[in-house]
Every structure is written in structure tokens, then in C-alpha cells.
XYZ file of C-alpha atoms in Angstrom:
588
model
C -14.590 18.415 16.872
C -17.654 19.711 18.534
C -19.620 22.249 16.349
C -22.729 22.522 15.153
C -21.763 20.913 11.983
C -21.164 17.679 13.494
C -23.270 16.015 11.429
C -22.366 17.996 8.124
C -19.497 16.657 6.314
C -17.890 18.961 3.441
C -15.346 19.344 -0.094
C -13.628 21.749 -1.508
C -13.632 21.446 -4.952
C -12.171 24.870 -6.064
C -10.316 28.137 -4.686
C -13.144 30.770 -3.671
C -14.251 32.719 -6.414
C -16.074 34.234 -3.857
C -13.438 36.497 -2.065
C -13.099 39.555 -2.564
C -11.668 41.288 -0.315
C -10.163 44.297 -1.669
C -13.288 47.519 -2.418
C -13.986 47.043 -6.413
C -15.566 50.633 -6.162
C -12.921 52.411 -5.126
C -10.616 53.476 -7.806
C -7.151 51.594 -8.028
C -4.956 54.201 -7.952
C -5.701 55.177 -3.937
C -6.524 51.466 -2.936
C -3.727 50.363 -0.522
C -3.202 46.703 -1.031
C -4.595 44.113 0.828
C -3.015 41.650 2.920
C -3.278 37.884 1.227
C -5.374 35.772 3.503
C -4.090 32.114 5.130
C -5.465 29.287 5.893
C -4.622 25.578 7.808
C -4.295 22.274 5.736
C -4.538 18.727 7.333
C -3.487 15.694 5.701
C -5.516 12.496 6.502
C -3.821 9.798 7.379
C -6.792 7.357 5.471
C -7.136 8.993 2.003
C -3.720 10.855 1.925
C -6.023 13.992 0.448
C -5.464 17.601 1.754
C -8.321 19.391 3.925
C -8.357 23.036 4.366
C -9.787 24.235 7.497
C -12.251 26.941 6.885
C -13.901 28.898 9.454
C -17.323 28.927 8.597
C -21.379 29.980 9.107
C -23.067 31.329 12.134
C -22.214 30.539 15.006
C -19.173 30.482 13.854
C -17.618 26.399 13.103
C -14.687 24.751 11.752
C -14.555 22.924 9.707
C -12.887 20.931 7.031
C -13.219 21.229 3.184
C -10.981 18.317 1.148
C -8.385 20.666 -1.729
C -8.925 19.357 -5.567
C -7.352 22.249 -7.411
C -9.010 20.743 -11.586
C -12.965 21.520 -9.478
C -14.838 24.198 -10.704
C -17.139 24.830 -6.938
C -17.072 24.313 -3.599
C -19.034 22.755 -2.148
C -20.899 21.040 1.018
C -22.805 18.280 2.120
C -26.755 19.130 3.516
C -28.355 15.788 3.418
C -29.074 16.179 7.337
C -29.816 19.564 7.253
C -27.353 23.321 7.239
C -27.481 24.790 10.323
C -26.887 28.080 10.151
C -28.285 31.902 10.629
C -26.216 33.523 8.080
C -27.439 31.014 4.988
C -28.850 32.538 1.950
C -30.159 30.698 -0.709
C -29.179 32.235 -3.652
C -31.651 32.337 -7.002
C -32.246 30.816 -9.891
C -32.606 34.106 -11.998
C -28.634 35.787 -10.211
C -25.928 36.357 -12.161
C -23.956 33.379 -9.970
C -26.575 31.021 -11.431
C -25.902 31.923 -14.825
C -21.696 31.562 -13.728
C -22.759 28.000 -11.826
C -23.813 26.852 -14.360
C -22.184 27.840 -17.282
C -24.403 28.987 -21.005
C -28.206 27.781 -19.838
C -30.874 30.228 -19.823
C -32.737 30.821 -17.015
C -35.226 29.618 -17.468
C -34.138 25.848 -16.781
C -31.710 27.070 -13.902
C -34.929 28.062 -12.095
C -37.578 25.230 -13.594
C -38.279 21.781 -11.596
C -35.996 24.052 -8.448
C -34.961 22.233 -4.988
C -37.270 21.509 -2.931
C -35.119 23.007 0.020
C -35.540 26.838 -1.200
C -38.123 28.835 -3.659
C -36.701 29.882 -6.589
C -33.159 28.534 -4.961
C -30.488 27.742 -7.850
C -29.848 24.279 -8.568
C -26.932 23.250 -9.851
C -24.609 19.401 -10.506
C -22.522 18.617 -8.071
C -19.333 16.457 -8.926
C -17.331 14.395 -6.476
C -13.373 13.961 -7.840
C -12.775 11.204 -6.704
C -15.455 8.652 -8.234
C -16.400 11.772 -10.568
C -19.606 10.778 -9.399
C -22.542 14.016 -9.930
C -24.919 14.410 -7.044
C -27.864 17.164 -7.369
C -28.018 20.276 -5.205
C -28.709 24.312 -5.075
C -26.116 26.668 -4.166
C -25.760 28.401 -1.521
C -23.919 31.688 0.069
C -22.786 31.702 3.608
C -19.987 33.683 6.040
C -16.739 32.870 6.143
C -13.619 34.109 8.444
C -10.273 34.598 6.965
C -7.360 35.427 9.132
C -4.860 37.906 7.191
C -1.373 36.398 6.557
C 0.377 37.789 9.485
C 3.853 38.311 7.535
C 2.473 40.389 5.101
C 2.723 44.286 4.910
C -0.318 45.111 3.473
C -3.580 46.425 4.571
C -5.179 43.581 6.634
C -7.799 41.800 5.442
C -11.303 42.548 6.660
C -13.423 40.035 7.924
C -15.945 38.003 7.436
C -17.326 38.369 4.128
C -19.899 35.806 2.185
C -18.426 33.087 -0.206
C -21.149 30.996 -2.868
C -21.463 27.366 -2.459
C -22.550 24.607 -3.660
C -25.185 22.247 -1.210
C -25.246 18.852 -1.829
C -28.439 16.546 -0.402
C -27.096 13.237 -1.533
C -25.133 12.000 1.794
C -23.831 9.381 -0.436
C -21.833 12.071 -2.600
C -19.329 11.889 0.388
C -17.832 8.324 0.187
C -14.354 8.094 -0.101
C -14.289 11.530 1.048
C -14.832 11.315 4.815
C -12.023 12.123 7.789
C -11.361 8.804 9.624
C -13.336 10.340 12.704
C -15.994 9.845 10.792
C -16.263 7.153 9.426
C -16.153 3.649 11.227
C -12.817 1.519 11.123
C -12.599 -0.986 8.591
C -10.992 -4.327 9.412
C -9.156 -5.760 7.103
C -9.095 -8.420 4.257
C -7.206 -11.513 4.057
C -6.724 -14.087 0.927
C -4.874 -17.623 1.058
C -1.573 -18.067 -1.061
C -0.755 -21.129 -2.264
C 3.862 -22.138 -2.886
C 4.021 -24.186 -6.056
C 6.627 -26.621 -5.238
C 8.243 -26.432 -8.951
C 9.355 -22.327 -9.267
C 8.137 -22.381 -5.411
C 7.168 -19.167 -6.284
C 3.752 -18.013 -3.861
C 0.480 -17.311 -5.593
C -1.978 -15.711 -4.337
C -5.495 -17.308 -4.839
C -8.545 -14.254 -5.516
C -11.978 -14.951 -6.129
C -13.167 -13.096 -9.566
C -15.412 -12.500 -11.966
C -19.812 -13.741 -12.608
C -20.262 -16.656 -11.683
C -17.379 -16.702 -9.282
C -14.288 -18.696 -9.837
C -10.866 -19.062 -8.031
C -8.093 -17.845 -10.006
C -3.956 -17.972 -8.540
C -1.946 -15.233 -9.880
C 1.527 -14.874 -8.840
C 2.566 -11.794 -6.307
C 4.769 -9.161 -7.920
C 6.354 -7.566 -5.207
C 7.328 -4.964 -8.242
C 4.237 -5.537 -10.158
C 2.539 -2.274 -10.845
C -1.097 -3.752 -11.500
C -2.410 -7.441 -11.607
C -2.733 -9.354 -14.904
C -4.975 -12.326 -16.354
C -3.856 -14.364 -19.306
C -7.068 -14.028 -21.301
C -5.621 -15.055 -24.278
C -8.444 -18.153 -24.540
C -10.834 -15.208 -23.460
C -12.436 -14.010 -19.753
C -15.515 -15.562 -18.912
C -17.870 -12.832 -16.713
C -20.746 -10.940 -17.175
C -19.083 -8.300 -14.644
C -16.266 -7.541 -16.505
C -15.921 -4.322 -18.254
C -13.557 -3.063 -20.700
C -11.612 0.377 -19.298
C -11.927 3.139 -21.537
C -8.830 4.994 -22.843
C -9.781 8.596 -21.767
C -10.512 7.034 -18.511
C -8.521 8.844 -15.279
C -7.109 4.586 -15.026
C -5.728 4.191 -18.193
C -3.938 7.673 -17.505
C -2.635 6.099 -14.980
C -1.703 2.955 -16.447
C -0.232 4.377 -19.016
C 2.550 7.637 -17.360
C 3.492 9.690 -18.611
C 1.306 9.111 -21.706
C -1.424 11.589 -22.162
C -4.938 11.011 -23.134
C -4.878 12.013 -26.907
C -2.232 10.063 -27.528
C -3.723 6.762 -25.658
C -7.032 6.945 -27.514
C -5.226 7.286 -30.967
C -6.146 4.629 -33.438
C -7.744 2.409 -30.719
C -10.118 0.121 -31.404
C -13.968 0.882 -29.032
C -12.037 2.976 -27.125
C -9.832 0.437 -25.492
C -7.812 1.035 -22.760
C -4.277 0.015 -24.316
C -1.273 -1.573 -21.475
C 1.794 -2.967 -21.977
C 1.670 -5.954 -19.051
C 5.293 -7.253 -18.007
C 5.510 -10.816 -16.625
C 8.413 -10.914 -14.004
C 10.415 -13.748 -14.540
C 10.986 -14.066 -18.230
C 10.791 -9.841 -18.347
C 9.391 -10.013 -21.209
C 6.734 -7.930 -22.571
C 3.181 -8.362 -24.238
C 0.724 -6.110 -24.929
C -3.540 -6.018 -23.648
C -5.437 -4.065 -22.933
C -7.212 -3.026 -19.042
C -10.339 -4.171 -18.160
C -12.219 -4.424 -14.077
C -13.822 -6.607 -12.771
C -15.509 -8.393 -9.255
C -13.130 -9.152 -6.344
C -14.754 -11.323 -3.557
C -12.685 -10.667 -0.473
C -13.133 -12.303 2.721
C -12.445 -9.813 6.299
C -9.952 -10.820 8.559
C -11.754 -12.540 10.967
C -9.412 -11.760 14.051
C -10.417 -8.121 13.425
C -12.892 -6.214 16.103
C -13.748 -3.494 13.537
C -16.931 -3.153 11.121
C -16.692 -5.923 8.661
C -15.609 -4.651 5.003
C -18.762 -5.570 2.234
C -17.763 -7.042 -1.272
C -17.452 -7.788 -4.134
C -15.692 -4.589 -4.992
C -14.216 -3.933 -8.618
C -10.518 -3.721 -9.326
C -8.624 -3.128 -12.559
C -6.575 -6.126 -14.571
C -4.596 -6.125 -17.586
C -5.901 -8.657 -20.032
C -2.927 -9.996 -21.669
C -4.062 -12.116 -25.067
C -0.881 -13.682 -25.716
C -0.468 -17.696 -24.303
C 3.003 -16.908 -23.637
C 2.964 -14.098 -21.474
C 2.896 -17.098 -18.263
C 5.697 -18.440 -19.440
C 8.322 -19.263 -16.077
C 5.364 -18.500 -13.470
C 3.374 -21.382 -12.218
C 1.768 -23.336 -14.049
C -1.625 -23.996 -12.555
C -1.395 -19.416 -12.418
C -3.243 -17.292 -14.609
C -1.003 -14.217 -14.369
C 0.480 -11.660 -11.670
C -0.389 -10.086 -8.839
C 1.192 -7.237 -8.918
C 2.141 -5.045 -4.864
C 4.321 -2.314 -6.245
C 4.345 0.562 -3.198
C 4.076 3.459 -6.448
C 2.086 2.733 -8.772
C -1.773 3.536 -7.838
C -2.920 0.589 -10.747
C -0.918 -2.098 -8.425
C -3.473 -4.535 -6.418
C -2.598 -2.752 -2.441
C -4.027 0.781 -3.486
C -6.334 -0.866 -5.298
C -8.233 -2.687 -2.429
C -7.423 0.233 -0.232
C -9.284 2.866 -1.442
C -11.688 -0.249 -2.818
C -12.645 -1.053 1.132
C -10.831 2.017 2.870
C -8.190 1.061 4.625
C -4.669 2.050 4.751
C -2.077 1.746 2.538
C -0.763 -2.050 4.606
C 0.002 -5.545 3.519
C 1.624 -8.413 5.554
C 3.032 -11.562 4.049
C 2.505 -15.140 6.538
C 4.682 -17.648 4.742
C 5.258 -19.765 8.079
C 3.594 -22.521 5.251
C 5.898 -25.409 7.079
C 3.612 -24.952 10.074
C -0.447 -26.118 10.114
C -2.690 -23.254 11.465
C -3.677 -24.162 14.015
C -7.088 -22.325 13.549
C -7.897 -23.742 10.235
C -5.817 -27.253 9.845
C -4.793 -25.489 6.915
C -1.044 -26.132 5.485
C -0.131 -22.497 3.212
C 1.365 -19.195 3.882
C -0.792 -15.652 3.971
C -1.466 -12.045 2.566
C -3.296 -9.675 4.889
C -4.545 -6.363 3.195
C -5.261 -3.013 5.615
C -3.077 -4.145 8.505
C -3.794 -6.688 11.404
C -4.010 -8.214 13.951
C -2.667 -11.403 12.958
C -3.132 -13.532 15.428
C -1.147 -16.700 15.192
C -0.392 -20.045 16.889
C 2.271 -19.322 19.620
C 4.191 -22.909 19.891
C 4.838 -24.313 23.032
C 3.174 -21.941 25.155
C -0.428 -23.713 23.396
C -1.940 -19.791 22.932
C -3.660 -17.386 19.512
C -1.164 -14.568 20.492
C -0.571 -11.207 17.583
C 2.297 -10.581 16.497
C 4.702 -8.235 18.212
C 6.367 -5.909 14.971
C 9.488 -4.085 15.041
C 9.747 -1.849 12.391
C 12.522 0.137 9.801
C 12.060 2.450 7.208
C 11.794 1.105 3.471
C 14.240 3.021 0.977
C 13.141 3.890 -2.730
C 15.466 3.382 -5.035
C 14.967 6.025 -8.095
C 15.844 3.551 -9.807
C 13.421 0.470 -9.652
C 10.702 2.747 -7.417
C 7.725 0.045 -6.813
C 10.469 -2.689 -5.509
C 11.140 -2.618 -1.800
C 14.315 -1.412 -0.608
C 16.412 -2.008 2.855
C 19.066 0.086 4.337
C 21.080 -3.344 5.218
C 24.206 -1.667 6.797
C 25.751 -4.963 8.016
C 25.130 -8.872 8.856
C 26.377 -11.477 11.678
C 26.350 -14.233 11.476
C 25.739 -16.177 15.115
C 27.152 -12.904 16.641
C 30.253 -11.722 14.692
C 30.377 -9.348 12.101
C 30.757 -10.294 8.420
C 32.927 -8.123 6.323
C 31.447 -6.152 3.167
C 32.375 -3.662 1.412
C 29.856 -1.159 2.667
C 29.824 0.758 -0.423
C 27.611 -2.262 -1.891
C 24.954 -2.039 0.122
C 24.417 1.022 -0.720
C 22.421 2.639 -3.606
C 23.256 4.442 -6.420
C 20.995 7.061 -7.035
C 21.397 7.509 -10.345
C 22.158 3.382 -11.353
C 19.777 1.836 -9.028
C 22.285 -0.982 -8.720
C 23.155 -2.066 -5.008
C 21.444 -1.792 -1.805
C 19.103 -4.526 -0.109
C 15.303 -5.186 -1.493
C 13.033 -8.266 -0.406
C 11.278 -10.437 -3.140
C 9.060 -13.187 -3.046
C 10.007 -14.579 -6.024
C 13.490 -15.790 -5.001
C 13.066 -18.818 -3.223
C 16.588 -18.031 -1.141
C 18.160 -15.398 0.018
C 21.237 -13.973 -2.497
C 23.896 -12.275 -2.403
C 26.823 -10.554 -4.491
C 29.450 -13.283 -5.025
C 31.992 -10.338 -2.727
C 29.105 -10.603 0.234
C 28.339 -14.404 -0.636
C 31.519 -16.088 0.325
C 32.759 -13.605 3.820
C 28.665 -15.232 4.528
C 29.764 -18.840 4.018
C 32.576 -18.085 5.238
C 31.233 -17.172 8.481
C 29.527 -19.647 8.746
C 31.815 -22.385 8.251
C 34.526 -20.459 11.119
C 31.477 -20.508 13.786
C 31.234 -23.889 13.473
C 34.719 -24.551 13.837
C 34.788 -22.437 17.063
C 31.750 -24.546 18.448
C 33.498 -27.402 17.651
C 36.665 -26.006 19.964
C 35.066 -24.430 22.553
C 32.790 -27.801 22.988
C 35.520 -30.512 22.741
C 35.956 -31.475 26.103
C 31.467 -32.224 27.060
C 31.031 -35.462 27.006
C 28.511 -36.963 24.480
C 29.791 -33.616 21.739
C 29.499 -34.700 18.675
C 31.186 -31.750 16.677
C 29.870 -30.107 13.079
C 30.184 -32.198 10.234
C 30.373 -30.856 6.779
C 28.937 -32.792 4.294
C 28.741 -33.035 0.711
C 27.521 -29.449 -0.142
C 24.253 -29.366 -2.471
C 23.624 -26.910 -5.324
C 22.127 -24.539 -4.721
C 23.948 -24.404 -1.704
C 27.782 -25.081 -1.400
C 28.234 -24.940 2.539
C 26.222 -28.009 4.058
C 26.341 -29.603 7.561
C 25.531 -32.927 8.707
C 21.601 -32.963 10.623
C 22.739 -34.366 13.365
C 25.350 -32.047 15.043
C 24.313 -29.293 14.168
C 23.524 -27.796 17.276
C 19.044 -27.546 18.477
C 18.247 -23.731 18.580
C 17.495 -23.956 22.822
C 21.279 -24.326 23.382
C 21.388 -20.339 22.590
C 18.345 -18.890 24.635
C 21.218 -17.620 27.116
C 23.505 -15.694 24.747
C 22.760 -13.644 20.945
C 20.129 -14.833 18.829
C 22.034 -17.689 16.675
C 22.104 -17.680 12.805
C 21.835 -14.454 10.520
C 21.048 -10.849 11.620
C 20.739 -8.087 9.257
C 21.592 -5.281 11.149
C 19.707 -1.391 10.884
C 20.764 2.221 11.409
C 18.135 1.718 14.554
C 17.236 -2.005 15.122
C 18.320 -5.349 13.903
C 16.587 -8.217 12.283
C 17.307 -12.190 13.329
C 16.313 -14.775 11.704
C 17.331 -17.683 13.885
C 14.878 -20.151 12.931
C 14.949 -19.347 8.857
C 18.912 -19.296 7.423
C 19.190 -23.484 7.331
C 17.413 -25.718 5.357
C 16.581 -29.205 5.109
C 17.481 -30.323 1.237
C 16.784 -33.914 2.745
C 17.333 -36.769 5.449
C 20.492 -35.747 7.714
C 21.328 -33.134 5.498
C 20.934 -28.715 7.146
C 22.524 -26.415 4.344
C 23.286 -22.914 5.017
C 19.500 -21.316 2.925
C 21.392 -18.807 0.856
C 23.560 -18.587 -2.228
C 25.690 -17.231 -4.400
C 23.909 -13.744 -6.958
C 26.801 -13.468 -9.294
C 29.928 -10.959 -8.970
C 27.176 -7.816 -10.526
C 23.708 -8.105 -9.694
C 22.144 -5.062 -10.012
C 20.778 -5.579 -5.889
C 23.811 -6.741 -3.725
C 21.201 -9.128 -0.940
C 17.492 -9.904 -2.708
C 15.779 -11.759 1.107
C 13.817 -13.995 -0.555
C 11.149 -16.405 0.592
C 12.855 -19.177 2.999
C 13.850 -15.828 5.046
C 10.715 -13.429 5.501
C 8.738 -15.661 7.419
C 6.460 -12.489 8.428
C 6.897 -9.206 6.635
C 4.192 -6.307 7.073
C 4.934 -3.491 4.714
C 3.191 -0.250 5.189
C 3.009 1.924 2.643
C 0.932 5.076 4.313
C 4.653 5.049 7.001
C 6.967 3.692 4.842
C 8.119 1.093 7.063
C 8.249 -2.558 6.759
C 7.393 -4.425 9.563
C 10.122 -7.730 10.991
C 8.844 -9.865 13.936
C 11.499 -11.489 15.851
C 11.926 -15.083 16.577
C 10.895 -16.561 20.055
C 13.701 -19.298 21.294
C 11.354 -20.335 23.323
C 9.134 -21.402 20.850
C 10.833 -23.923 20.455
């Protein structure tokens, strides 16, 4: 927005205590009731902070101030000057200055005052996001307001003078600037590795001082990244998190700070760490350390600066690693609701949106890097990949469906699957199993990389595999008269699968290019996710199996989409949506 304040950015840290739109000198009995006033609010899509829009100064200009309900003083950043002819410095000897700084003597307030104005009121300005403190001065200026149009009271007279803190350091605004005032940041990428024994995916993170690579098992439902520290945590940049810190409160909600610090050693923040495989709990503490990252090389946006500090749980018991990949040192919690999940931590640290994407096409070699393995993106795309069959590189075209919230599992990622098709035929399913019970959290469909193959409630699985068998029979019948046609032949199943075929008789994908995409399709209310290239699994030479497993008769979640069927997915938490890629059959 163009204005004389274009080079100045602002922060609101309190409701305006300086507003006085009633006539204090007139007796109450003779004063008519004044109408209230209104301001418009705007939500910043990057930080999700709310900003109040205020018309201020001379000439009048609209400024946006971040709302902080716990702040004691409204303040502005004046490090590039303050262009308003109605600005007035507040004297260090004034009552306003005393109220701003509390029980401080006037001689102290007036000693070493700010350089901008003589005898100005020196104050300390505190930012709520980073809790940093900067010196400034107290000023006042005119504010124009609009009366509540629905009020029967007397409209207020405007403008009136209000007091503001005036910060002279530009860095006070870090993490508070709206997107239009800061350069867009490139996303970041980590390599993924799949453990051949457990089939768990691990994120490779460069951490600490000296820098070392640690592998953490990816957990989409985890509320916190954590490490096993039972043999110590050797890093000179490691810091314990205090029990009275905001991070400790976030990690232990809804426990109060008083309870958190009761009986703790050295004011350390105690946390409970959960192993997502064994579901065992262990007590540990919250620490922070430096994390070094790499910017997305395909992005044209500003590269991120690194390293940055992130919080981790620190488990002091070695048994907490039971069930996890042997080379892992802990778990990377990527839950959608926790403020200490790795997703929001990286979004705040590197100033990008709460988006991450999984590329689990680990059966293919990355032509650009020459490496075999998956990747995880934070902060959005582009997601450049090799386009097989066209000898070219291309960004991924994504289709979206809303993410659902399970009230009993708020960290996990649920989607609204309405039905399933196998080769175009709808599978008969009890619809109640596809919906989430709001009281118990049972039912529905979620995504989980810790599950190697999609699992289904028993009745769904039986109907699903039956549909595959019936499709094979109908396909054989339809092509019986063709020369050199081989019937699709079932073979002895290989655990954990129950429906397998002779791979030499399974028709090639290119045979279906003029029909509906073959294989499995998840049907959403407004879109369809085809996983045509990931429904079958080559278990050994000559045997292809339907890559889905029986999840039991009473699972907590009816359908759990596992790593094999994921392929590529984007989890856009800020917009509460899931992005998926349709198979390009021409590539194959």
C-alpha cells in the first residue's frame, strides 16, 4: 500500500490506553453515551498473525499493527525516521513517561535520553515473538477512528492523540513483517533414507557443533522431534530449555509454568517422549541446538540463511529406540497441530509457510543428483523431477483435497475418502467405516509413512481384493479371443499379501491409455486420487502382489495409506489441504 509510511513498519503491543473519546470534565449525569469505535483486522498468511489497520499521523496514512493481547505498550519501528507533522515527543518528566516505565525516578528517565528529541522519554520496547528488547522513546501522534455504525450512542470526535513507543532498531521487526515487505524465502530440502529392515523412512539432519548427521524416523503424527541422549549429547551449541520458557509450556500443554518448574533440577524443562512404534513413554528434557539446512536449488527465491536453532526432546533412556531403524537416533515429529512439531519450527526459523512435501519415489534414481532415495521439502516447491518418457525436467502438477481433523488424533493427517475404485469398479464398503466418530476418533482414512503398505479394515480389505480378482477374470474373458493373449494368472500369495499374480501375465500400463486409469483410485468429494503405478508390488522374480494388507477387524483407523502408495504428497497445513499427483501414464 502506497503511503508516506511505506518505509516504516509497525507493531501493536497493547490496546490503546491513550484513547479518551469521552469528555472527562463533564459530569457523568449530563454526558450522553458515546458510540464505540471499530478497526478492521487483517490476517497475515505467512505468520498467521492478526494486524489492526489504523489511520494515523499527518498526512493521514493507514498502518498495520500486529495484535498482542499481552503487551503493555503500542509501539512503532522508527529506525528509518517517522514522517508525520503531528508527531510530538513525550517529555521524560511527563506523567505518561512515568506510566510507561513504571516505578522509575524522573532523574533516571531523563538521563541519557534518546538522541532524536531533547528531554524525550526513554523506554525499552519488547517484542512478543522473540522476546528481544530494544531502546526507543515515547512519542504521541494523531489517530483517526470510525464510530461503530450500529451504535445508538453519540458518534466520537476524531482524530485524537495517542502515545506510542518509537523503536529505532530495524531488527526489532524480524518475524513480524507482512509478506509484502520481506523477500520470499526459498524452501529447504532434506534427504530421506529408507531402512531396508523396518521399511521406515528417516530424515537426515545436520545438527550441532561440530556438525554431525543424525537420522530421525519420520512420524507424521509426532508432536516433537526427539533424540536419544542416553550416551550424552556432544555439541557445544546445545542449550537446555528452561522450565519457565514458552517452548516448555508448549511442549507440556496444558500444564502451568508453576507446575513445570516444581522440583526440577537446574530449571530444566521436563517432557515425555513417545516412541511411535512401541508407544512406550520415557521422561526426558527439552533442549535446543543448531540445524544446518540446504535451500531448494530449483527455487528462484532468496536462499535461506543457516544454521538456525530448533528445539528437540532429549531422551536419557536407550530403550526408547526399540522398534526404530537401527541407524536412527530418534524421531522427526511432523504433526499438524503442535507448535513444536518440526514443520512449524522450521517455518518460523526460516520464515516460510507451514508446508512440507514427501517424495517417496525411491525406486527411481534422481537424474539430477545421481542418488537413489526420497526427499522431504519444507516451505513449498518447486518440486522439479525427471519426466520419464520425455527426457525432460518438470515441476509437479498437484490436485488438492481438504485435510480433516480427528478430534482424538489432532496431530495426524486425515482425508475424506468417500469410496474406492479398482480398475473403474466401485468397491462395496460400509460407509460408516469411512467417517470419523467425533467422540471416539475411530474410523476414517489417514496417511502414515511408518506403515509400508496401505492397511484396510478386514471387511474393506476382503471386498477390495475380491474386486481385483473379479477384474482379472473379466479382463481374461474380454480378451479371450485375442491371439497370443496370456490369461492373468493367480499364484500362491507371499506374506503379508493375500492376492498375487504371475508377473508375466499382468497387462502393461500402456494397454490402458485409452481407458480409465488402471489400478486403485481414492474418491474424494470433489477430486480423485489415482495411484495406478503403486497398487502392485514385485515381491520376487515372477510374482506381483496387490500391495495392500489386512488391518484387522477393529482397527482405530479404517484405512491407513502407507508409504508404498504415497508416491508424492504435499501437506499444506496453512491451508489445511493435501496435494497429490495424478499418474502420467504416458511416462510408462
